[in-house]
Amino acid sequence: MLKRKIDNYLIEWKKNDDRLPLIIKGARQIGKTKSIEKFGKENYEYMVEINFVLQKQYKDIFDDGFDVDTILQNISFKNRDVKFVPGKTLFFFDEIQDCINCATSLKSFKLDGRFDVICSGSLMGINYKEIESVSVGYKEDYAMYSMDFEEFLWAKGFKEEQINNLYEKMHLIKPLGNVEYEAYLKAFHEYMVIGGMPKVVDNFIKNKNFLDTLKLQRQIILDYEEDITKYTNGLDKAKVLNVYRKIPLFLGKDNKKFQISKIAPGARNREYIGVVDWLTNAGIINQCFCMESLELPLKGNYNPDNYKLYFMDTGLLVASLDDEASNDLMETKNYGTYKGALYENIVGDMLVKAGYSLFFYRNEKSTLEMDFFVRDANSLIPVEVKARDGATVSLNKLINDEKYSDIKYGIKLCEKNIGFNGKFYTFPYFLVFLLRKFLADKKH
């Protein structure tokens, strides 16, 4: 069983005497169900598990009202062997996107207080606005993603003390030793091609090679596309699929900007209203918005109609390429050929998993551009991603120009060791998962 960060989160949730029913949301096949099942078996004497997709006969257990005793009675009519022991039973309602009434029952379970409840739902189908309206104040949310790089390192056998030591060197701006650097870089290159989907990672760890990796990744893509056709209520399924399938095409271009007008002959923005939002809310893509002016705050200062789209898992981006490109990346490690798209995609994904929203900048003349922006307590921080270690013209200009008063320093990500030149920090890509902690701890 792969170790996940949600494991500790669930343990801490159970320690809270005033815990709320928990909704764990995220894209399909990222490990939600297995993590909850493992937690339930290890921490409760009894677990009542209902999957509303596989066990549709349970969808009507709420039809007689939301009183907990009524719900228990209806469950027992369908399964006489189930046991409900107060204080010792976990209710695990899986795939709640197929039974919105389940969310309505959370208030009753909280007020009743005898049983713990965890729900899981695929954002691919969850109508979260409806769930929000019926359970506000009586639930806790946890957003789960595919495995981040730290979880991948755990799967590879890296120890906590090694990762702690890695952060300590980052914090002190102390270069890594050659052996240490190469070990992390090798793991990062593997992660960039494999991605973080648990089934793919587990296969890689067991086989110690890329055998069946592409097959598994492409099956996940097919499963996502099948779900798109199933859950895109009110939207044109063909348009949603078209946008999803065209993402690699735009990432292969120099500016990587996604433009609806270029995905099909005669395509117009008004015909695709809600499509990108649906894919983003489904958790299968990351949207990166262009800032209108280079100043804080980030979320109040961007153009919602100017954006890039990234796959939420870079392994799926690799699998979406043609056979020759995918095999080239897995066999010859020719990572820099795809116009930096892989590096941008994986950095974007790592930033999202670290809790950041994504923003970039490109002026109208394309004379000034920056891949990402983050912030600390007082500063706007440009983050440049270099597929190859080239010049940092835009980064230097942003830091040196006095008119960008919110920018005091920057970050360059590339295949180089840890360093600081007085203007920007240089970090190897694999340290992005520690960036938020670094900026929080750093004294500015």
Coordinates of N, CA and C in Angstrom, one line a residue, residues 116 133 150 158 189 240:
D116 N -19.0 8.3 12.9 CA -18.2 9.1 12.0 C -18.6 8.8 10.6
S133 N -24.7 23.7 -0.9 CA -25.9 24.3 -0.4 C -26.6 23.5 0.6
E150 N 6.9 14.2 -3.2 CA 7.3 13.7 -2.0 C 6.8 12.3 -1.8
F158 N 12.8 6.6 -0.3 CA 13.5 7.6 0.4 C 12.9 7.8 1.8
H189 N 13.1 12.8 -12.9 CA 12.9 12.5 -14.3 C 11.9 11.3 -14.4
V240 N -16.3 19.5 -24.9 CA -15.4 19.2 -23.7 C -14.3 18.3 -24.1

